[in-house]
Short mmCIF file of C-alpha atoms and ligand atoms in Angstrom, two decimals:
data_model
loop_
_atom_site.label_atom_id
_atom_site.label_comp_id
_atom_site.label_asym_id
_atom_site.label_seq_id
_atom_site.Cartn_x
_atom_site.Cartn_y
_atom_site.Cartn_z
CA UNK O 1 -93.92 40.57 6.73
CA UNK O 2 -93.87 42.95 10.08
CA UNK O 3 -97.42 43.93 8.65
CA UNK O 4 -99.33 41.03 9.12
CA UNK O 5 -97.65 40.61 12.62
CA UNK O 6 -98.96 43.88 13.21
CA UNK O 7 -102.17 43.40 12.21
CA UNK O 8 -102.58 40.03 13.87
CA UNK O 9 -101.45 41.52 16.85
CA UNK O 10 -103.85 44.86 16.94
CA UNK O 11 -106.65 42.07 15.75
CA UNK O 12 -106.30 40.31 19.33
CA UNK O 13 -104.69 43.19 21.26
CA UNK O 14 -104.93 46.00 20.23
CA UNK O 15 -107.35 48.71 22.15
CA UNK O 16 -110.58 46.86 20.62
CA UNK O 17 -108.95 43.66 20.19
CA UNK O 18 -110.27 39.97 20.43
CA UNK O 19 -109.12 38.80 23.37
CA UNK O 20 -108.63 42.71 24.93
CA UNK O 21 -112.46 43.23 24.99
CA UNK O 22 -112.95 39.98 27.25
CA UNK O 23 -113.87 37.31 24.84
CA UNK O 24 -113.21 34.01 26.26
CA UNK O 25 -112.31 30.73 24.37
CA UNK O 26 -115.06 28.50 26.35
CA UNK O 27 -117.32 31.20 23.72
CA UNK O 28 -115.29 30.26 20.46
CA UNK O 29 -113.55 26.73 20.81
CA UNK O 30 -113.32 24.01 22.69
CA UNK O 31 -109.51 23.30 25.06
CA UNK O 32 -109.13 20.75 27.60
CA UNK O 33 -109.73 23.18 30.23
CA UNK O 34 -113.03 23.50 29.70
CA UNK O 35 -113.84 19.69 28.86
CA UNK O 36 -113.78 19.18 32.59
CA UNK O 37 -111.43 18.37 36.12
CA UNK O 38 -109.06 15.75 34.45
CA UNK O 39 -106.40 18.09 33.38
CA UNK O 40 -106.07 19.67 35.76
CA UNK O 41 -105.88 16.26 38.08
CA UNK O 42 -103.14 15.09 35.39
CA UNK O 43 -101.20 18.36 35.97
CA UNK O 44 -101.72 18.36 40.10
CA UNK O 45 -99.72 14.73 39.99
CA UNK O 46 -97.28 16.75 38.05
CA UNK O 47 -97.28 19.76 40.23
CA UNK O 48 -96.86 17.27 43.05
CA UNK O 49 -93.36 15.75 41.20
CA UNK O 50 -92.01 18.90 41.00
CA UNK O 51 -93.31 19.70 44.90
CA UNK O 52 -90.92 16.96 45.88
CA UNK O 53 -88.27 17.42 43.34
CA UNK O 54 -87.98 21.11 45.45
CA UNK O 55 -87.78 19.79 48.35
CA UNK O 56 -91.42 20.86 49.34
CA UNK O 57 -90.94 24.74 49.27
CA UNK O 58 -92.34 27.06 51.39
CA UNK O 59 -94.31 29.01 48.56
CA UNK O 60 -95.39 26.49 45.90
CA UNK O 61 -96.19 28.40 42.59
CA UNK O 62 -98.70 26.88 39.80
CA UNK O 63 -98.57 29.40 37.08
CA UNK O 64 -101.35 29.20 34.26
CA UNK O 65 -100.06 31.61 31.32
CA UNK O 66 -102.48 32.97 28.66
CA UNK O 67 -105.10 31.56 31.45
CA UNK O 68 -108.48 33.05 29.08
CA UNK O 69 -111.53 32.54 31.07
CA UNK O 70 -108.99 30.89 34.40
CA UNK O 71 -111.16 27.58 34.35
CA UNK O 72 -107.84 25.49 34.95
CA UNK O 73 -106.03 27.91 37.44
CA UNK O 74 -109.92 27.45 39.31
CA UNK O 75 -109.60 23.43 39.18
CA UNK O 76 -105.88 23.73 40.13
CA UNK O 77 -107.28 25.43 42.96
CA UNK O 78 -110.04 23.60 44.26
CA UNK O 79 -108.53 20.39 43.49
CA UNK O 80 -105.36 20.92 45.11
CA UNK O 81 -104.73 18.03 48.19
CA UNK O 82 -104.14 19.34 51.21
CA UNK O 83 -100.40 18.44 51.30
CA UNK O 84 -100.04 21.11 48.41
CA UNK O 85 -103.37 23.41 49.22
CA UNK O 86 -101.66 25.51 52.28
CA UNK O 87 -98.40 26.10 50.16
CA UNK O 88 -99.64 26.57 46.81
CA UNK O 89 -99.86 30.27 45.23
CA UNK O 90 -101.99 29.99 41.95
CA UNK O 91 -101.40 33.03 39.64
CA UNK O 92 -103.72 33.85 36.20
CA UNK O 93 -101.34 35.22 33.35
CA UNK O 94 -103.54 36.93 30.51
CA UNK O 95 -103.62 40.32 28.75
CA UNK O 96 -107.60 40.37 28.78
CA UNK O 97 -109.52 41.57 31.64
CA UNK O 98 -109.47 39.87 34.66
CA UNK O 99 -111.73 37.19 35.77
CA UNK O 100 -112.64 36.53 39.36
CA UNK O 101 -111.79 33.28 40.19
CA UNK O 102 -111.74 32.58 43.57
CA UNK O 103 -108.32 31.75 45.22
CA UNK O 104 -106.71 32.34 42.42
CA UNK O 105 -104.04 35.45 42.15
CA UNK O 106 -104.53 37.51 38.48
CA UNK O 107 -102.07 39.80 36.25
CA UNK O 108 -101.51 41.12 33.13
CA UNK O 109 -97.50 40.11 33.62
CA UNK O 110 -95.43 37.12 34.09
CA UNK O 111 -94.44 37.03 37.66
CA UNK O 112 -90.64 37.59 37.96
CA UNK O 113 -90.16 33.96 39.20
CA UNK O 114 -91.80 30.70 39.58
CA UNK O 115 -90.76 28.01 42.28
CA UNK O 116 -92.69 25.26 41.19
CA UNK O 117 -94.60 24.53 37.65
CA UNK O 118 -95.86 27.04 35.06
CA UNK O 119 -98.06 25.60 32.32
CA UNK O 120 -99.17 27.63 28.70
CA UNK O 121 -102.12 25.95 27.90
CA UNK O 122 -102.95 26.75 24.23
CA UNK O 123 -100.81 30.25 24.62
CA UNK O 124 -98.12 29.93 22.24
CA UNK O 125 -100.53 29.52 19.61
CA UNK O 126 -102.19 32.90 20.47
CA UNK O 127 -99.26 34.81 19.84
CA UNK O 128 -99.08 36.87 16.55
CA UNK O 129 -96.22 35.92 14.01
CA UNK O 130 -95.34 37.40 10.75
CA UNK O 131 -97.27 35.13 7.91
CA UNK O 132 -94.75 34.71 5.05
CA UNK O 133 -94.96 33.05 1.75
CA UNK O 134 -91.70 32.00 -0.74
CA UNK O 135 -89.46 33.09 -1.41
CA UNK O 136 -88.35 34.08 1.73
CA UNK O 137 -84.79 35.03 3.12
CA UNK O 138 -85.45 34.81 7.22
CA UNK O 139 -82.96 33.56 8.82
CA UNK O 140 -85.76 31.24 11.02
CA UNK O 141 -87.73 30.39 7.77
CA UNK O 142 -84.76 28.66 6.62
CA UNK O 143 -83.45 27.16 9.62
CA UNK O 144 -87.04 25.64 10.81
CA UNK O 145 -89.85 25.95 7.82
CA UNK O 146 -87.53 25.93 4.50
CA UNK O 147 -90.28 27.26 1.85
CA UNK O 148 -90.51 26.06 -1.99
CA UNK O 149 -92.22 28.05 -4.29
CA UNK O 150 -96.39 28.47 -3.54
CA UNK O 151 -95.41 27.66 0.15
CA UNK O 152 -96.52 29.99 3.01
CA UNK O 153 -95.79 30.01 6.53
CA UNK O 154 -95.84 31.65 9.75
CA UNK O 155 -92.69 32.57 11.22
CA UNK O 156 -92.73 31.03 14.53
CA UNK O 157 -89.69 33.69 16.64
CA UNK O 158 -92.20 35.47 18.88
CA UNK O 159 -93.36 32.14 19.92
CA UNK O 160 -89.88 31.53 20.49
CA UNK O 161 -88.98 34.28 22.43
CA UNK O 162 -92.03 34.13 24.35
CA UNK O 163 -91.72 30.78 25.70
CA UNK O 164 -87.83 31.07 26.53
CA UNK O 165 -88.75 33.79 28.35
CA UNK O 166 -90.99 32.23 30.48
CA UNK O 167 -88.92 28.70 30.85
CA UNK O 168 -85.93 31.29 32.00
CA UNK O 169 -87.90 32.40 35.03
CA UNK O 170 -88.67 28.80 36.20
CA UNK O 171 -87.20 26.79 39.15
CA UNK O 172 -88.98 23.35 38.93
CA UNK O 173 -90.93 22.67 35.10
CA UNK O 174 -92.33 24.27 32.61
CA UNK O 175 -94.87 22.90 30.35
CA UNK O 176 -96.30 24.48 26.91
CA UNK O 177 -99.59 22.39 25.92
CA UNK O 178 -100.63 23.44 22.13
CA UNK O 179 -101.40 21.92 18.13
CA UNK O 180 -98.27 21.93 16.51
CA UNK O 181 -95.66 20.79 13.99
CA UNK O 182 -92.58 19.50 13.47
CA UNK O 183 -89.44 20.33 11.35
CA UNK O 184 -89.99 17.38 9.21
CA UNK O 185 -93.06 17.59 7.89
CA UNK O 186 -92.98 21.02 7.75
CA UNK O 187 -89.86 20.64 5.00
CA UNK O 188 -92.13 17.99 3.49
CA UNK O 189 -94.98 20.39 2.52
CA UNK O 190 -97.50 18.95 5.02
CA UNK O 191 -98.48 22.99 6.09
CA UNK O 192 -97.78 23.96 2.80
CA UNK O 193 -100.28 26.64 3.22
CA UNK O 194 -99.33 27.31 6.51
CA UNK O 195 -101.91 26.90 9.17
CA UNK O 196 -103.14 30.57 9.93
CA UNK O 197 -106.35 30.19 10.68
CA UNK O 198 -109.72 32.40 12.19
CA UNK O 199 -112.33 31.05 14.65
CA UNK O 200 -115.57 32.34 16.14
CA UNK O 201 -118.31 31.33 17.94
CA UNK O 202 -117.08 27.73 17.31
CA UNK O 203 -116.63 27.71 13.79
CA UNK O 204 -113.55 28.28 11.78
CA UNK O 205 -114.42 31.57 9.12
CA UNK O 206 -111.93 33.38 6.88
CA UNK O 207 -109.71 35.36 8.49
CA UNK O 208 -110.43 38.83 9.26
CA UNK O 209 -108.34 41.70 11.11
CA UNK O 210 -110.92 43.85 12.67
CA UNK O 211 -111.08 42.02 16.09
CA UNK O 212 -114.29 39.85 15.76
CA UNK O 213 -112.48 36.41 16.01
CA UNK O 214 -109.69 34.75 17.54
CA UNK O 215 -106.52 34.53 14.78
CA UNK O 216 -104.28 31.62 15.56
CA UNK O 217 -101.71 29.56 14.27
CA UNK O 218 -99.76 26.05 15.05
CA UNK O 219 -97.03 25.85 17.00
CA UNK O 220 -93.35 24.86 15.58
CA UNK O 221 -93.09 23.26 18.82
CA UNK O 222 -89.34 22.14 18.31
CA UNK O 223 -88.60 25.58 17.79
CA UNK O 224 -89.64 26.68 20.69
CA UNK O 225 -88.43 23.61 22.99
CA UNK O 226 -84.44 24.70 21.06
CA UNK O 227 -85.22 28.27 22.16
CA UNK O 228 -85.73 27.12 25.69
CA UNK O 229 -82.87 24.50 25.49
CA UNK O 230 -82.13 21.31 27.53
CA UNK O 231 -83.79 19.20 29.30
CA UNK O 232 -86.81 19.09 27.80
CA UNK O 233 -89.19 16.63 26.03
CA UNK O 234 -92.28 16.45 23.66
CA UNK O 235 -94.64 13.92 24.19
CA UNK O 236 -98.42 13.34 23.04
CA UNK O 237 -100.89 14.71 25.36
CA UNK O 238 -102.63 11.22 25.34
CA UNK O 239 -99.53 9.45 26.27
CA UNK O 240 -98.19 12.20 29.35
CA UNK O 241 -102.01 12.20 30.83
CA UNK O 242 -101.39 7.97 30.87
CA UNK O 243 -98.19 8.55 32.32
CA UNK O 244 -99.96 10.77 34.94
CA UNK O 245 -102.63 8.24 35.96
CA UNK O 246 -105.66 9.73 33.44
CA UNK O 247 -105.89 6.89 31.34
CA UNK O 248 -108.75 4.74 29.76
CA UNK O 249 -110.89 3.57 31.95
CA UNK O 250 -114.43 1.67 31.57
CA UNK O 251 -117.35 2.91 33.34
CA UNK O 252 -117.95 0.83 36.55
CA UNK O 253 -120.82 0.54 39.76
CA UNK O 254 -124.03 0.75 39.25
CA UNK O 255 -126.72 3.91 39.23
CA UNK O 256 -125.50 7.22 39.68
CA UNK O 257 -121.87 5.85 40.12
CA UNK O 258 -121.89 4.26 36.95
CA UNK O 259 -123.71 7.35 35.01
CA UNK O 260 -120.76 9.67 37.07
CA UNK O 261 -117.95 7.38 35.90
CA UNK O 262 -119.96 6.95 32.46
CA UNK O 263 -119.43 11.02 31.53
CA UNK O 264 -115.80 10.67 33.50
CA UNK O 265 -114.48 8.14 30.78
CA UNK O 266 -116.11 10.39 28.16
CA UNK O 267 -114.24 13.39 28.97
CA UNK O 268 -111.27 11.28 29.41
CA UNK O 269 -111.73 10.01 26.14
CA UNK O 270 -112.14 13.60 24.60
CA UNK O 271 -109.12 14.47 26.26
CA UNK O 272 -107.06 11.51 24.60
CA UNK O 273 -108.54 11.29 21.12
CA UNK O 274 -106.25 11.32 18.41
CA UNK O 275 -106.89 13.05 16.14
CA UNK O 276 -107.80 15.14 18.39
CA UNK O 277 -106.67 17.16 21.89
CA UNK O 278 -104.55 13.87 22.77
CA UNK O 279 -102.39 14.51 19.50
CA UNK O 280 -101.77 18.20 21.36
CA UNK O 281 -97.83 18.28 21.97
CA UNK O 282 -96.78 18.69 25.61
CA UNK O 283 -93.39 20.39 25.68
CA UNK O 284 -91.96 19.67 29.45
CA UNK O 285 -88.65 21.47 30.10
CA UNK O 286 -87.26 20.71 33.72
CA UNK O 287 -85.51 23.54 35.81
CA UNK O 288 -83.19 22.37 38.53
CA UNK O 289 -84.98 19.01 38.79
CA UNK O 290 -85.11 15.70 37.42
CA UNK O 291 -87.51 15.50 34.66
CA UNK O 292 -90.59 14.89 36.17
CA UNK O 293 -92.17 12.67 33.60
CA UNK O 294 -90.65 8.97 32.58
CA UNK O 295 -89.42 8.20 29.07
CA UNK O 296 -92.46 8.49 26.60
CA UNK O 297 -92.21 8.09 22.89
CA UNK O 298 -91.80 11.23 21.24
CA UNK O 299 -94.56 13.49 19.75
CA UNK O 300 -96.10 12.53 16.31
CA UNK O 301 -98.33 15.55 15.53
C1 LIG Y 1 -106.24 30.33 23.07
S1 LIG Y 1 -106.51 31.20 24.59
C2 LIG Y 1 -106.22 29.89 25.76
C3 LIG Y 1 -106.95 30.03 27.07
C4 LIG Y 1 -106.82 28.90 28.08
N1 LIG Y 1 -105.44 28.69 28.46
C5 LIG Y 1 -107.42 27.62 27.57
O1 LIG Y 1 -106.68 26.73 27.15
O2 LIG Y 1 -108.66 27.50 27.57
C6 LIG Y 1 -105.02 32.15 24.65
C7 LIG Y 1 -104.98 33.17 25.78
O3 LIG Y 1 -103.65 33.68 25.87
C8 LIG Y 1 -103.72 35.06 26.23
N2 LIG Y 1 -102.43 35.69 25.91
C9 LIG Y 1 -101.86 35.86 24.71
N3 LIG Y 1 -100.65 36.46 24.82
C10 LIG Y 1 -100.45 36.66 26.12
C11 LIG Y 1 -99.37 37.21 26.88
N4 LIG Y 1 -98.26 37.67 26.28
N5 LIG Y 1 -99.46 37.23 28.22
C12 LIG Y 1 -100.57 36.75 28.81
N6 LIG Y 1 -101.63 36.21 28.15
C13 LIG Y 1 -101.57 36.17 26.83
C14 LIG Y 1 -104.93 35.55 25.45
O4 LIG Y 1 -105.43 36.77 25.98
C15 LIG Y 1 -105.90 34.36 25.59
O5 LIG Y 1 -106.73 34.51 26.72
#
């Protein structure tokens, strides 16, 4: 079971590895970073919650883990009002070469601390697991993805570990952003496959270890959210970006306005279709704040 953690994890980063060698998602599939600004306006209203929840600190950190090609550290940058702008310190996370993005502050390492809001947008579900089928005695397995016979799995405890880690070093929120399931349907043989899965150049191919396409998973979301304990919550993407003022919206004016707002609602659209990127989970753990999002109904994945 090690093994095909192993492998997975040489595959993407290992010294000729996927994402090692510089390949960059916006090559190989489609997030919401790279659909255009409105995530990164969603996450700015956030970042500006948790600005005031602090007491508007001196250093204001937005923190983009497992930030691939840094397209929504850039927006986060260039969108940034000016209340935020002169205080805000945006750092790139990511194991593969650095990009230059201007403004924006890269590394290979988590920084020690964050005052403000880190985000892992589609990270979690770039980290290697061990792929399991039943019968299987791990302690996780049978506490969060209970197998019956012809089941597989992956077993989700270096996502786990991963994202506690990084929740620990917050003051302010941190928010995970990824596809996912949850305990239930997991037990009721909706993954009974699991969902390990290969993609390049846009397509999804059958997995191979050898470096030439991304290897990912789901997320057991819940998991992780226990591992980084209370408060938290897990919402729908669609329902957190309405709750952050990207919502719906018909084109309006006339000529180039209306042709800007046109592609605006369509990107909006992408970004709440369900199924889709707006049936994404968004785990939001507060640190030393008031949870900076309202009451939403919980995620359905
Ligand atoms: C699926 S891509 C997501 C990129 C980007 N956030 C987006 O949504 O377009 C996952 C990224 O996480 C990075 N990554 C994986 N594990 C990491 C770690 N432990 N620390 C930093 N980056 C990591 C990979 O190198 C890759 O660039």
């Amino acid at each position: 079971m090690r093994d095909s953690e192993a492998a997975w994890r040489a595959a993407l980063y290992g010294p000729s590895g996927f994402f090692t060698l510089g390949e960059r998602p916006v090559d190989h599939f489609r997030t919401a970073p790279l659909v255009g600004p409105e995530l990164a306006e969603a996450l700015l209203v956030l970042l500006e919650r948790v600005d005031a929840a602090l007491g508007r600190p001196a250093r204001l950190d937005f923190v983009d883990v497992g930030a691939g090609g840094g397209e929504l550290s850039g927006a986060i940058r260039r969108l940034a009002p000016s209340r935020l702008a002169d205080r805000l310190v945006v750092t790139a996370v990511d194991v593969g070469p650095p990009r230059a993005v201007p403004g924006v502050e890269w590394t290979a390492d988590l920084p020690r601390s964050v005052t403000g809001l880190l985000v892992g947008h589609e990270w979690l579900d770039a980290i290697p697991c061990p792929l399991v089928s039943w019968p299987c005695a791990d302690p996780w397995v049978r506490r969060w993805w209970p197998l019956r016979p012809g089941w597989s799995a992956e077993v989700g405890r270096p996502r786990d570990e991963a994202w506690a880690d990084a929740v620990a070093r917050v003051r302010g929120a941190a928010l995970a952003v990824d596809y996912g399931h949850l305990l239930a349907d997991r037990a009721a043989g909706r993954y009974a496959s699991g969902t390990f899965a290969a993609y390049r150049a846009g397509r999804q191919i059958e997995p191979v270890f050898d470096g030439s396409c991304d290897l990912t998973a789901h997320v057991a979301l819940d998991a992780c959210a226990e591992a980084a304990g209370e408060p938290y919550m897990l919402v729908s993407q669609r329902d957190a970006l309405e709750a952050l003022g990207v919502g719906a919206s018909a084109p309006a004016g006339a000529g180039m306005a209306w042709l800007d707002s046109a592609a605006r609602a369509g990107r909006v659209a992408e970004l709440r279709a369900i199924p889709g990127l707006g049936a994404f989970g968004w785990l939001l753990h507060a640190r030393e704040i008031p949870m900076p999002l309202p009451p939403l109904p919980a995620w359905v994945p």
